[in-house]
Short mmCIF file of N, CA and C and ligand atoms in Angstrom, two decimals:
data_model
loop_
_atom_site.label_atom_id
_atom_site.label_comp_id
_atom_site.label_asym_id
_atom_site.label_seq_id
_atom_site.Cartn_x
_atom_site.Cartn_y
_atom_site.Cartn_z
N MET W 18 127.41 112.36 102.40
CA MET W 18 126.79 111.85 101.34
C MET W 18 125.70 111.72 101.44
N VAL W 19 125.40 112.24 99.96
CA VAL W 19 124.01 112.08 99.72
C VAL W 19 123.17 110.91 99.71
N MET W 20 121.85 111.20 99.84
CA MET W 20 121.16 109.63 100.63
C MET W 20 119.87 109.41 99.92
N TRP W 21 119.89 108.12 98.58
CA TRP W 21 118.63 107.89 97.92
C TRP W 21 117.69 107.06 98.54
N VAL W 22 116.54 107.56 97.94
CA VAL W 22 115.57 106.48 98.76
C VAL W 22 114.86 105.74 97.61
N PHE W 23 114.25 104.84 97.13
CA PHE W 23 113.58 104.29 96.23
C PHE W 23 112.06 104.10 96.78
N GLY W 24 111.58 104.33 96.28
CA GLY W 24 109.81 104.32 96.50
C GLY W 24 109.10 103.50 95.05
N TYR W 25 108.28 102.61 95.66
CA TYR W 25 107.70 101.37 94.29
C TYR W 25 105.85 101.45 94.94
N GLY W 26 105.41 101.85 95.85
CA GLY W 26 104.35 102.11 96.25
C GLY W 26 103.74 103.42 96.60
N SER W 27 103.40 103.72 97.85
CA SER W 27 103.01 104.57 98.15
C SER W 27 103.97 105.75 97.56
N LEU W 28 104.98 105.44 98.33
CA LEU W 28 106.22 106.62 98.26
C LEU W 28 106.24 107.13 96.72
N ILE W 29 105.47 106.55 96.01
CA ILE W 29 105.68 106.96 94.53
C ILE W 29 104.88 108.60 95.12
N TRP W 30 103.83 108.33 95.31
CA TRP W 30 102.34 109.27 95.11
C TRP W 30 102.72 110.28 96.32
N ARG W 31 103.32 110.02 97.09
CA ARG W 31 103.44 110.86 98.86
C ARG W 31 104.57 110.32 99.42
N ALA W 32 105.87 111.51 99.11
CA ALA W 32 107.15 111.01 99.81
C ALA W 32 106.80 111.20 101.25
N GLY W 33 106.47 112.64 101.60
CA GLY W 33 105.93 112.97 103.05
C GLY W 33 107.14 113.08 103.99
N PHE W 34 108.52 113.34 103.01
CA PHE W 34 109.57 113.93 103.16
C PHE W 34 110.38 115.35 102.34
N HIS W 35 111.35 115.95 102.82
CA HIS W 35 111.49 117.19 102.40
C HIS W 35 112.71 116.14 101.15
N TYR W 36 112.67 116.58 99.59
CA TYR W 36 113.98 115.70 98.74
C TYR W 36 114.47 116.90 98.12
N ASP W 37 115.04 116.55 97.29
CA ASP W 37 115.83 118.13 96.46
C ASP W 37 116.07 117.35 95.03
N GLU W 38 115.16 116.18 94.83
CA GLU W 38 115.29 115.33 93.43
C GLU W 38 114.52 114.20 93.66
N ARG W 39 113.90 114.38 92.15
CA ARG W 39 112.84 113.04 92.52
C ARG W 39 112.78 112.07 90.94
N VAL W 40 113.64 111.58 90.95
CA VAL W 40 113.92 110.61 89.73
C VAL W 40 112.88 109.08 89.11
N VAL W 41 112.37 109.30 87.89
CA VAL W 41 111.79 108.28 87.71
C VAL W 41 112.90 107.34 87.40
N GLY W 42 113.07 106.11 87.34
CA GLY W 42 113.50 104.56 87.00
C GLY W 42 113.41 102.94 87.80
N PHE W 43 113.96 102.11 87.70
CA PHE W 43 113.89 101.05 88.44
C PHE W 43 114.79 100.60 88.63
N THR W 44 114.49 99.38 89.57
CA THR W 44 115.49 98.11 90.15
C THR W 44 115.45 97.03 89.31
N LYS W 45 116.82 96.02 89.41
CA LYS W 45 116.24 94.76 88.57
C LYS W 45 116.71 93.96 89.41
N GLY W 46 115.90 92.86 89.29
CA GLY W 46 115.40 91.55 89.91
C GLY W 46 114.62 91.41 91.01
N TYR W 47 113.36 92.06 91.08
CA TYR W 47 112.27 92.42 91.66
C TYR W 47 111.28 92.72 90.91
N ARG W 48 110.22 92.08 91.46
CA ARG W 48 108.68 92.35 90.91
C ARG W 48 107.84 93.07 92.09
N ARG W 49 106.98 93.51 91.47
CA ARG W 49 105.80 94.48 92.50
C ARG W 49 104.83 93.49 93.07
N VAL W 50 104.71 93.03 93.90
CA VAL W 50 103.39 91.96 94.61
C VAL W 50 102.53 92.69 95.84
N PHE W 51 101.65 92.43 95.52
CA PHE W 51 100.51 92.92 96.20
C PHE W 51 100.23 92.20 97.88
N TYR W 52 101.33 91.78 98.35
CA TYR W 52 101.46 90.04 98.98
C TYR W 52 101.72 90.62 100.95
N GLN W 53 102.31 92.23 100.84
CA GLN W 53 101.85 92.27 102.68
C GLN W 53 100.53 92.84 102.94
N GLY W 54 100.37 92.08 104.15
CA GLY W 54 99.45 92.13 104.91
C GLY W 54 99.90 94.02 105.93
N SER W 55 98.17 95.27 105.60
CA SER W 55 98.28 96.55 106.64
C SER W 55 97.63 96.43 107.55
N THR W 56 98.02 96.33 109.03
CA THR W 56 97.17 95.99 109.75
C THR W 56 96.87 98.02 110.34
N ASP W 57 98.06 98.89 109.57
CA ASP W 57 98.34 99.89 110.06
C ASP W 57 97.82 101.07 109.38
N HIS W 58 97.89 100.80 108.09
CA HIS W 58 97.44 101.79 106.96
C HIS W 58 96.08 101.96 106.59
N ARG W 59 96.42 99.93 105.91
CA ARG W 59 95.08 100.54 104.83
C ARG W 59 94.08 99.25 105.47
N GLY W 60 94.20 98.68 106.28
CA GLY W 60 93.72 97.56 107.25
C GLY W 60 93.63 97.92 108.61
N THR W 61 92.96 97.27 109.79
CA THR W 61 93.14 96.79 110.76
C THR W 61 93.82 95.11 111.01
N PRO W 62 94.21 94.93 112.27
CA PRO W 62 94.45 94.22 113.16
C PRO W 62 93.07 92.89 112.78
N GLU W 63 92.53 93.72 113.07
CA GLU W 63 91.21 92.31 112.56
C GLU W 63 90.39 92.26 110.89
N PHE W 64 91.08 93.12 110.27
CA PHE W 64 90.69 92.83 109.01
C PHE W 64 92.03 93.70 107.97
N PRO W 65 93.24 92.95 107.66
CA PRO W 65 94.44 93.56 107.24
C PRO W 65 93.52 93.85 105.69
N GLY W 66 94.26 94.90 105.30
CA GLY W 66 94.24 95.28 103.61
C GLY W 66 95.65 94.48 103.07
N ARG W 67 95.94 94.77 101.68
CA ARG W 67 97.13 94.51 101.70
C ARG W 67 97.70 95.66 100.53
N THR W 68 99.38 95.85 100.79
CA THR W 68 100.26 96.76 100.30
C THR W 68 100.90 95.92 99.37
N VAL W 69 101.92 96.90 98.55
CA VAL W 69 102.90 96.10 97.84
C VAL W 69 103.97 96.15 98.51
N THR W 70 104.81 94.66 97.87
CA THR W 70 106.58 94.75 98.50
C THR W 70 106.83 94.50 96.86
N LEU W 71 108.19 94.46 97.29
CA LEU W 71 109.07 93.69 96.24
C LEU W 71 109.69 92.20 96.42
N GLU W 72 109.06 91.45 95.44
CA GLU W 72 109.58 89.98 95.88
C GLU W 72 110.66 89.36 94.88
N PRO W 73 111.59 89.00 94.92
CA PRO W 73 112.92 89.13 94.34
C PRO W 73 112.37 88.02 92.96
N ALA W 74 112.89 88.19 91.51
CA ALA W 74 112.49 87.84 90.59
C ALA W 74 113.29 87.76 89.10
N GLU W 75 114.09 87.13 89.21
CA GLU W 75 115.48 87.10 88.00
C GLU W 75 114.57 87.47 86.59
N GLY W 76 115.51 88.67 86.14
CA GLY W 76 114.82 88.91 84.67
C GLY W 76 113.77 90.12 85.20
N GLU W 77 113.59 90.47 86.09
CA GLU W 77 112.11 90.95 85.82
C GLU W 77 112.73 92.57 86.39
N ILE W 78 111.96 93.62 86.30
CA ILE W 78 112.29 94.77 86.79
C ILE W 78 111.15 95.66 87.07
N CYS W 79 111.44 96.41 87.82
CA CYS W 79 110.21 97.08 89.31
C CYS W 79 110.60 98.83 88.73
N TRP W 80 109.89 99.57 88.18
CA TRP W 80 109.91 100.86 88.14
C TRP W 80 108.93 101.18 89.34
N GLY W 81 109.65 102.76 89.99
CA GLY W 81 109.44 103.36 90.60
C GLY W 81 109.81 104.68 90.84
N VAL W 82 110.23 105.74 91.53
CA VAL W 82 110.94 106.80 91.22
C VAL W 82 111.68 106.41 93.14
N ALA W 83 113.03 107.85 92.20
CA ALA W 83 114.00 107.67 94.04
C ALA W 83 113.97 109.38 93.83
N TYR W 84 114.26 109.59 95.77
CA TYR W 84 114.31 110.27 96.07
C TYR W 84 115.54 110.71 96.63
N LYS W 85 116.16 112.05 96.32
CA LYS W 85 117.84 112.78 96.21
C LYS W 85 117.13 113.34 97.73
N ILE W 86 118.44 113.11 98.86
CA ILE W 86 118.36 114.10 99.62
C ILE W 86 119.28 114.54 100.02
N LEU W 87 119.62 115.83 100.27
CA LEU W 87 121.05 116.18 100.65
C LEU W 87 121.17 116.70 101.76
N LYS W 88 120.60 117.24 102.03
CA LYS W 88 121.13 118.09 103.48
C LYS W 88 120.90 116.76 104.73
N LYS W 89 121.87 117.10 105.68
CA LYS W 89 121.74 115.75 106.55
C LYS W 89 120.59 116.09 107.80
N GLU W 90 120.23 117.16 107.74
CA GLU W 90 118.79 117.26 108.48
C GLU W 90 117.78 116.89 107.85
N ASP W 91 117.44 116.59 106.57
CA ASP W 91 116.80 116.77 105.99
C ASP W 91 117.04 114.85 105.97
N LYS W 92 118.06 114.75 105.56
CA LYS W 92 118.19 112.76 105.80
C LYS W 92 117.38 112.27 106.86
N GLU W 93 118.33 113.19 107.97
CA GLU W 93 117.65 112.67 109.53
C GLU W 93 115.93 112.19 109.68
N ALA W 94 115.58 113.64 109.24
CA ALA W 94 113.89 113.95 109.30
C ALA W 94 113.34 112.68 108.87
N ALA W 95 114.06 112.38 107.49
CA ALA W 95 113.11 111.38 106.28
C ALA W 95 113.56 109.88 106.82
N LEU W 96 114.63 109.53 107.55
CA LEU W 96 114.81 108.19 108.10
C LEU W 96 113.47 108.10 109.22
N LYS W 97 113.59 109.07 110.24
CA LYS W 97 112.91 109.12 111.18
C LYS W 97 111.30 108.70 111.12
N TYR W 98 110.94 109.63 109.34
CA TYR W 98 109.85 109.36 109.28
C TYR W 98 109.26 108.16 108.56
N LEU W 99 110.37 107.94 107.83
CA LEU W 99 110.41 106.55 107.16
C LEU W 99 110.37 105.70 108.40
N GLU W 100 110.85 104.95 109.22
CA GLU W 100 111.19 104.10 109.85
C GLU W 100 109.77 103.69 110.91
N VAL W 101 108.69 104.93 110.70
CA VAL W 101 107.73 104.86 111.57
C VAL W 101 106.58 104.48 110.06
N ARG W 102 106.73 105.11 109.34
CA ARG W 102 105.72 104.86 107.65
C ARG W 102 105.66 103.43 107.74
N GLU W 103 107.32 103.05 107.38
CA GLU W 103 107.52 101.35 107.04
C GLU W 103 107.91 100.70 107.85
N LYS W 104 107.26 100.74 109.16
CA LYS W 104 107.61 100.17 110.12
C LYS W 104 107.18 98.77 109.77
N GLN W 105 105.89 98.13 109.16
CA GLN W 105 105.41 96.73 108.81
C GLN W 105 107.00 96.58 107.76
N TYR W 106 107.30 97.26 107.53
CA TYR W 106 108.37 96.41 106.42
C TYR W 106 110.04 95.94 107.00
N ASP W 107 110.20 94.67 107.16
CA ASP W 107 110.80 94.38 107.93
C ASP W 107 112.22 94.48 107.62
N LYS W 108 112.94 94.58 106.59
CA LYS W 108 114.09 94.88 105.79
C LYS W 108 114.14 95.73 105.34
N LYS W 109 115.13 96.53 105.43
CA LYS W 109 115.97 97.44 104.63
C LYS W 109 117.14 97.53 103.65
N GLU W 110 116.93 97.13 102.49
CA GLU W 110 117.99 97.00 101.12
C GLU W 110 118.75 98.12 100.38
N TYR W 111 119.79 97.42 100.07
CA TYR W 111 120.40 99.11 99.10
C TYR W 111 120.42 98.41 97.49
N ILE W 112 120.10 98.84 97.00
CA ILE W 112 119.73 98.18 95.53
C ILE W 112 120.51 99.52 94.92
N ASP W 113 120.75 99.27 93.43
CA ASP W 113 121.32 99.42 91.97
C ASP W 113 119.52 100.10 91.82
N PHE W 114 119.62 101.24 91.54
CA PHE W 114 118.66 102.12 90.42
C PHE W 114 119.26 102.75 88.96
N TYR W 115 118.34 102.24 88.02
CA TYR W 115 118.80 102.31 86.72
C TYR W 115 117.44 103.48 85.97
N THR W 116 117.94 104.06 85.44
CA THR W 116 117.11 104.97 85.08
C THR W 116 116.85 104.75 83.35
N ASP W 117 117.85 104.58 82.95
CA ASP W 117 117.74 103.52 81.28
C ASP W 117 118.32 102.41 81.23
N PRO W 118 116.77 101.99 80.02
CA PRO W 118 116.24 100.26 80.22
C PRO W 118 117.87 99.57 79.25
N ASN W 119 118.25 100.35 78.89
CA ASN W 119 119.55 99.74 77.76
C ASN W 119 121.04 99.89 78.36
N ALA W 120 120.88 100.89 79.83
CA ALA W 120 122.30 101.16 80.61
C ALA W 120 122.47 99.38 80.64
N THR W 121 124.15 99.33 81.22
CA THR W 121 124.35 98.29 81.77
C THR W 121 124.74 98.33 83.10
N SER W 122 125.21 99.85 83.83
CA SER W 122 125.72 100.28 84.74
C SER W 122 124.51 100.83 85.08
N PRO W 123 124.54 100.86 86.68
CA PRO W 123 123.38 101.57 87.16
C PRO W 123 123.55 103.40 86.98
N ALA W 124 122.49 103.69 87.38
CA ALA W 124 122.53 105.78 87.49
C ALA W 124 122.56 105.97 89.09
N VAL W 125 122.19 105.08 90.17
CA VAL W 125 122.72 105.38 91.02
C VAL W 125 122.46 103.69 91.79
N SER W 126 123.92 103.99 92.79
CA SER W 126 123.97 102.73 93.70
C SER W 126 123.61 102.77 95.15
N GLY W 127 123.23 101.91 96.01
CA GLY W 127 123.08 102.30 97.33
C GLY W 127 121.70 102.86 98.16
N VAL W 128 120.83 102.51 96.67
CA VAL W 128 119.54 103.52 96.73
C VAL W 128 118.83 102.49 98.19
N LEU W 129 118.41 103.16 99.24
CA LEU W 129 117.62 102.61 100.39
C LEU W 129 115.88 102.46 99.84
N VAL W 130 115.86 100.89 100.28
CA VAL W 130 114.11 100.58 99.79
C VAL W 130 113.35 99.72 101.12
N TYR W 131 112.29 99.98 101.43
CA TYR W 131 112.26 98.70 102.73
C TYR W 131 111.06 98.29 101.89
N ILE W 132 111.78 96.46 102.27
CA ILE W 132 110.99 95.84 101.51
C ILE W 132 110.67 95.21 102.79
N ALA W 133 109.01 94.14 102.76
CA ALA W 133 108.22 92.97 103.36
C ALA W 133 108.88 91.71 103.34
N THR W 134 109.42 90.87 103.96
CA THR W 134 109.68 89.55 103.69
C THR W 134 108.87 88.97 104.28
N PRO W 135 108.40 87.15 103.14
CA PRO W 135 107.80 86.44 103.37
C PRO W 135 108.54 86.00 104.92
N ASP W 136 109.13 86.02 105.65
CA ASP W 136 109.63 85.75 106.36
C ASP W 136 109.05 86.23 108.61
N LYS W 137 107.76 84.96 108.21
CA LYS W 137 107.16 85.00 109.33
C LYS W 137 107.41 85.53 110.74
N LYS W 138 108.77 85.65 110.94
CA LYS W 138 109.21 85.78 112.26
C LYS W 138 109.27 87.30 112.72
N SER W 139 110.12 87.95 111.44
CA SER W 139 110.49 89.16 111.27
C SER W 139 108.79 90.25 110.97
N ASN W 140 108.32 89.11 110.23
CA ASN W 140 106.96 90.06 109.65
C ASN W 140 106.22 89.46 109.70
N VAL W 141 105.45 89.20 110.67
CA VAL W 141 104.12 88.48 111.20
C VAL W 141 102.53 89.22 110.40
N ASN W 142 103.25 90.06 109.21
CA ASN W 142 101.84 90.53 108.89
C ASN W 142 101.55 90.34 107.20
N TYR W 143 102.87 89.25 107.11
CA TYR W 143 102.81 88.51 105.24
C TYR W 143 101.89 87.69 105.48
N LEU W 144 101.50 88.37 103.94
CA LEU W 144 99.92 87.39 103.21
C LEU W 144 99.83 86.25 102.28
N GLY W 145 101.17 86.95 101.48
CA GLY W 145 101.66 86.03 100.17
C GLY W 145 101.05 86.21 99.21
N PRO W 146 100.49 85.08 97.92
CA PRO W 146 100.46 84.81 97.11
C PRO W 146 98.98 84.96 97.51
N ALA W 147 97.84 85.13 96.53
CA ALA W 147 96.48 84.72 96.13
C ALA W 147 95.81 85.03 94.78
N SER W 148 94.72 84.44 94.76
CA SER W 148 94.59 84.49 93.14
C SER W 148 93.94 86.42 93.11
N VAL W 149 93.58 86.73 92.06
CA VAL W 149 93.97 88.03 91.84
C VAL W 149 92.46 88.68 92.18
N GLU W 150 91.02 88.17 92.60
CA GLU W 150 90.03 87.90 92.63
C GLU W 150 90.27 88.06 94.15
N ASP W 151 90.45 87.33 94.81
CA ASP W 151 90.90 87.07 96.28
C ASP W 151 91.33 88.73 96.76
N ILE W 152 92.54 88.89 95.93
CA ILE W 152 93.71 89.52 96.69
C ILE W 152 92.44 91.45 96.94
N ALA W 153 91.70 91.02 95.16
CA ALA W 153 90.48 92.35 95.30
C ALA W 153 89.28 92.46 95.66
N ARG W 154 89.23 91.24 96.35
CA ARG W 154 87.87 91.03 97.27
C ARG W 154 88.02 91.34 98.43
N GLN W 155 89.55 91.25 99.11
CA GLN W 155 90.61 91.34 100.18
C GLN W 155 90.09 93.10 100.52
N ILE W 156 90.93 93.40 99.17
CA ILE W 156 91.32 95.59 99.28
C ILE W 156 89.93 95.87 99.27
N VAL W 157 88.51 95.16 98.67
CA VAL W 157 87.51 96.31 98.55
C VAL W 157 86.94 96.53 100.38
N GLN W 158 87.08 95.67 100.85
CA GLN W 158 86.03 95.31 102.15
C GLN W 158 87.56 96.12 102.92
N ALA W 159 88.97 96.02 103.11
CA ALA W 159 89.64 96.32 104.25
C ALA W 159 89.64 98.36 103.89
N GLU W 160 89.69 99.00 105.20
CA GLU W 160 90.17 100.04 105.28
C GLU W 160 91.01 100.79 106.78
N GLY W 161 91.77 101.33 106.78
CA GLY W 161 92.60 101.67 107.79
C GLY W 161 92.55 102.79 108.33
N PRO W 162 93.82 103.77 108.96
CA PRO W 162 94.25 105.30 109.18
C PRO W 162 93.95 105.76 108.14
N ALA W 163 94.81 105.60 107.04
CA ALA W 163 95.27 105.96 105.70
C ALA W 163 94.58 105.95 104.88
N GLY W 164 93.22 104.96 105.32
CA GLY W 164 92.21 105.29 103.95
C GLY W 164 91.81 104.04 103.73
N PRO W 165 90.48 104.01 102.34
CA PRO W 165 90.42 102.77 102.05
C PRO W 165 91.42 102.35 101.18
N ASN W 166 91.42 100.66 101.67
CA ASN W 166 92.47 99.99 100.76
C ASN W 166 92.48 99.92 99.57
N ARG W 167 91.15 100.32 98.69
CA ARG W 167 90.93 100.41 97.35
C ARG W 167 91.77 101.55 97.28
N ASP W 168 91.65 103.17 97.97
CA ASP W 168 92.51 104.17 97.04
C ASP W 168 93.96 103.70 97.25
N TYR W 169 94.72 103.31 98.00
CA TYR W 169 95.74 102.68 97.39
C TYR W 169 95.97 101.82 96.46
N VAL W 170 95.71 101.17 95.86
CA VAL W 170 95.27 100.53 94.38
C VAL W 170 94.84 101.19 93.07
N PHE W 171 93.90 102.60 93.94
CA PHE W 171 93.79 103.57 92.49
C PHE W 171 95.07 104.06 92.11
N ASN W 172 95.59 105.18 93.50
CA ASN W 172 96.67 105.63 93.69
C ASN W 172 97.87 105.40 93.17
N LEU W 173 97.55 104.30 93.41
CA LEU W 173 99.25 103.29 92.55
C LEU W 173 99.17 103.43 90.95
N GLU W 174 97.65 102.87 90.63
CA GLU W 174 97.51 102.69 89.34
C GLU W 174 97.76 104.20 88.47
N LYS W 175 97.16 105.30 89.47
CA LYS W 175 97.86 106.37 88.39
C LYS W 175 99.03 106.85 88.17
N ALA W 176 99.35 106.94 89.56
CA ALA W 176 101.10 107.21 89.68
C ALA W 176 102.03 106.84 89.17
N LEU W 177 101.05 105.43 88.21
CA LEU W 177 102.66 104.64 87.74
C LEU W 177 101.98 105.29 86.44
N LEU W 178 101.03 105.11 85.81
CA LEU W 178 100.33 105.54 84.66
C LEU W 178 101.52 107.52 84.44
N GLN W 179 101.27 108.11 85.52
CA GLN W 179 101.76 109.59 85.58
C GLN W 179 103.20 109.52 85.19
N ILE W 180 104.11 108.03 85.31
CA ILE W 180 105.66 108.05 85.51
C ILE W 180 105.43 107.03 84.15
N GLU W 181 104.52 107.25 83.61
CA GLU W 181 104.54 105.94 82.36
C GLU W 181 104.77 104.56 81.78
N CYS W 182 104.42 103.94 83.15
CA CYS W 182 105.10 102.87 83.81
C CYS W 182 103.91 101.89 83.70
N LYS W 183 104.29 100.69 82.68
CA LYS W 183 103.44 99.73 82.70
C LYS W 183 103.18 98.20 83.88
N ASP W 184 101.84 98.33 84.88
CA ASP W 184 102.63 97.19 85.47
C ASP W 184 101.40 96.28 85.61
N GLU W 185 101.45 95.21 85.29
CA GLU W 185 100.22 94.31 84.54
C GLU W 185 99.46 93.81 85.83
N HIS W 186 100.27 93.41 86.90
CA HIS W 186 99.71 92.74 88.19
C HIS W 186 99.00 94.38 88.84
N VAL W 187 99.11 95.50 88.93
CA VAL W 187 98.51 96.37 89.53
C VAL W 187 97.21 97.13 88.39
N THR W 188 97.15 96.85 87.32
CA THR W 188 96.12 97.37 86.06
C THR W 188 95.37 96.23 86.59
N ASP W 189 95.62 94.31 86.85
CA ASP W 189 94.65 93.58 86.59
C ASP W 189 94.06 93.61 87.87
N LEU W 190 94.68 94.43 88.67
CA LEU W 190 94.49 93.98 90.33
C LEU W 190 93.12 95.40 90.39
N ALA W 191 93.59 96.21 89.51
CA ALA W 191 92.69 97.84 90.05
C ALA W 191 91.21 97.44 89.16
N ASN W 192 91.14 96.55 87.94
CA ASN W 192 90.14 96.13 87.27
C ASN W 192 89.56 95.23 87.76
N GLU W 193 90.46 94.79 88.52
CA GLU W 193 89.33 93.61 89.30
C GLU W 193 88.49 93.99 90.57
N VAL W 194 89.03 95.25 91.18
CA VAL W 194 88.49 96.28 92.06
C VAL W 194 87.36 96.79 91.82
N ARG W 195 87.64 97.18 90.40
CA ARG W 195 85.80 97.87 90.04
C ARG W 195 85.11 97.32 89.33
N ARG W 196 85.97 96.17 88.86
CA ARG W 196 84.51 95.29 88.54
C ARG W 196 83.83 94.74 89.79
N ILE W 197 84.57 94.46 91.55
CA ILE W 197 83.64 94.12 92.64
C ILE W 197 82.57 95.01 92.45
N LEU W 198 83.35 96.31 92.83
CA LEU W 198 82.75 97.25 93.18
C LEU W 198 81.12 97.42 92.61
N ALA W 199 81.44 97.60 90.87
CA ALA W 199 80.20 97.35 89.91
C ALA W 199 79.39 96.44 90.59
N GLU W 200 79.74 95.59 90.89
CA GLU W 200 79.23 94.52 90.76
C GLU W 200 78.20 94.75 92.47
N GLU W 201 78.65 95.26 93.32
CA GLU W 201 78.23 95.60 94.68
C GLU W 201 76.90 96.51 94.45
N ARG W 202 77.27 97.04 93.31
CA ARG W 202 76.08 98.42 93.38
C ARG W 202 74.91 98.23 92.95
C1 SIN K 26 106.84 102.17 99.41
O1 SIN K 26 106.45 102.79 98.40
O2 SIN K 26 108.41 101.94 98.57
C2 SIN K 26 106.65 100.56 100.29
C3 SIN K 26 105.56 100.42 100.06
C4 SIN K 26 104.60 101.28 100.48
O3 SIN K 26 104.84 102.40 101.24
O4 SIN K 26 103.29 101.58 100.07
#
């Protein structure tokens, strides 16, 4: 069976595993939010960074990319890799993936996605909502083994631009991060 993986954060600009096809599209009923704390990639346990997760949101959609993986050994390798990389995301969900905003039926069903839920028992790093300014200030200061948290925001902004997707939450945050950095200079 073919395996599909949906990326809505860093997976958009860096898959990190072998795939056969990359398709731009969206999932319904979710929005992208910077509510997940990162202590292993873009922050530390002492100073967590923030990365995106999907929050259920009726009537909304979230754009990203879906990766198609065909070979058994590639599927196994991708899953093994993602289980480590996405280990702070406590839920594996299987979603419907759409490519056409006017379509009523999905282009692909059963697409694997990693979600960080607000459940503090299974997700101790969850941070939740805060003002754009507070989120930006936290991001400006955070840095982890994968690099500065600000680069995650800028890479995501660029990757979304490349797939021609507008996401105000990301743009507003990137602008606020730039404003704070300019203020600090
Ligand atoms: C994803 O990219 O789909 C998950 C969130 C992340 O790793 O940034």
